[in-house]
Structures are given as C-alpha cells and as structure tokens.
Amino acid sequence: MNDDAVFRALADASRRLLLDRLHRQNGQTLSDLCDGLDMTRQAVTKHLTILEAANLVSSRKEGREKLHFINPVPINAIAERWIAKFEQQRLTALSALKEHLETTPPSRKKKKD
Amino acid sequence: MAGSQFVYVTFIRTTPQRLWDALTDTKAPMDYWFGCRQESDWKVGSRWTLTMSDGRIADTGTILEIEPNKRAVIEWHNQFKPEYTAEGPARCVYELEQMADVVKLTITHTHPRENAKYIEAVSGGWPKILSNLKSLLESGAIILKPAA
C-alpha cells in the first residue's frame, strides 16, 4: 500500500472525522456513519471509497449489512516511518548525555555558592 | 454491532505458503511477534498456546477451523492479565488471499462482549506485529526491535 494514497486520504477533515467515528465505534454501517453528520449519504460513500482504497478502512458483509472497520495497520506504518526516527534522535541525544556525565569526573563540577 | 471487533488488513509481497508458515511457526521464537513462541499441531480441536519471551503464557486456546494457506480460526483466551482473562475467550480469524503479486492478510479479532478491554488492548500490538511480519517476509529483516 503506498504512502501517497494514505496521506491523500488523511488530507481531508471529513475523512479524518469518519476515522475518528470508527475508532470510537468500530463496525458501523453507512447509515450509522451518516447519522448526525452534516454530509450527504453520497459524500460519505465517496469518502469511504477513498479510505478503503488507501487501506485505512476495511468492510465486510454481515447478513444484509455492510460494516466498516478502521484499519490501524497503515497508521502504525506512518508512525514508524515518520515518528520513530525523531524518537531515535532523542535516544541518541540521551545516550550522548549519559556518556558525557559518566565520563566527566565529579570534581570538575562547579561548586555551589 | 454486538460485541467488539478489530480488523487488521495488510498486503505482503510473498506467497500464501510463506505467509502461512510464518503465522503457524512453532519451531522457534517468532522475531516478528516480540519473541513470542507458539505451540500447536494446527488441527481442528487441538490446543494452541502463545508464550512470551520470558516464559509467561500470554494466551491459550483451541483451533476451531483450519484450511492451510487460506484460513485459520482460533479460540483465543488471554491468560496474561486477570482482567482480560475474566472477560472470557475471544476469537481470532486469519484469512490469506492471493492478489496478483501480493497476499492480502486479514486478521479479525472479535469478542462477544461489548467494549471488551482485551480487544482494545491488543489493537496497538497487532499493527506492530504485522509491520514486522511484512518486513520479515519482504526483506528478510525486522526493522523494529522486539518490545521488552
């Protein structure tokens, strides 16, 4: 699944709202998702198609109903790709600090007045 | 919808056989699964056990359905945290589907209880396991270090 499709899908407030609603209550029908939203059924359908194409949402038929589920896998991939590297920098900074403190003799510390 | 359910979907450039072998590996600790080890002979009605790298039992269960390279259904009962154990067994379905040069893997973890805490708790872990599994099968290496 390519990152472009995921970022494009996320670059829309209505689609993020649909993901938030699925995170709160997973496995909703189109009607459930439309409930209380200021969006037409057609617009919600269109957004769900884009979210499904980006693999952010999956759907499954249960009886006569089609249920929609948020898929946390691509979101985790983005976090690993974009956030883990910054954490790594912080960890490197911390280990450099630790090394500095541990190799600097205590006698060279400034005395308090 | 009654009960709790999470669905995880990933596409992996591999064969159904290789993916199946990784999912049902009992030979060694699974690097992609934070070093957990599983035991089962993968026959309907057989026991299934997942043990953490420190030897504690994470989950136990029973194989409910099996169709090699395609589908497995496991009754999945957490043993690690009393509050999850008390919720009773969950159910986990693996589905593998060949699509051109990739295999679509769908993992559905369900619990008959509404807002089951266990299903919520594992929803952070599955994406990491699947991301490790994808790296392992596509490049032969795991990027993430196993969780402590």
Coordinates of C-alpha atoms in Angstrom, one line a residue, chain A residues 5-44:
Chain A
A5 CA -2.7 7.2 -1.0
V6 CA -2.7 7.1 2.8
F7 CA -1.6 10.8 3.1
R8 CA -4.1 11.9 0.4
A9 CA -6.9 10.0 2.2
L10 CA -5.9 11.7 5.5
A11 CA -5.7 15.1 4.0
D12 CA -9.4 15.8 4.4
A13 CA -11.2 16.7 7.6
S14 CA -14.4 14.8 6.7
R15 CA -12.4 11.6 6.2
R16 CA -10.5 12.1 9.5
L17 CA -13.9 12.6 11.2
L18 CA -15.1 9.3 9.7
L19 CA -12.0 7.5 11.0
D20 CA -12.5 9.1 14.5
R21 CA -16.1 7.8 14.5
L22 CA -14.9 4.3 13.5
H23 CA -12.3 4.4 16.2
R24 CA -14.9 5.3 18.7
Q25 CA -17.3 2.6 17.5
N26 CA -15.9 0.0 15.1
G27 CA -18.0 -1.9 12.6
Q28 CA -20.6 0.7 11.5
T29 CA -22.9 0.6 8.6
L30 CA -23.2 3.5 6.1
S31 CA -26.4 4.7 7.8
D32 CA -24.7 4.6 11.3
L33 CA -21.8 6.7 9.9
C34 CA -24.1 9.2 8.3
D35 CA -26.1 9.6 11.5
G36 CA -25.7 13.1 12.9
L37 CA -23.2 14.2 10.2
D38 CA -23.7 17.3 8.1
M39 CA -22.8 15.3 5.0
T40 CA -24.9 13.7 2.3
R41 CA -25.0 9.9 2.0
Q42 CA -23.3 10.2 -1.3
A43 CA -20.5 12.2 0.1
V44 CA -19.9 9.7 2.9

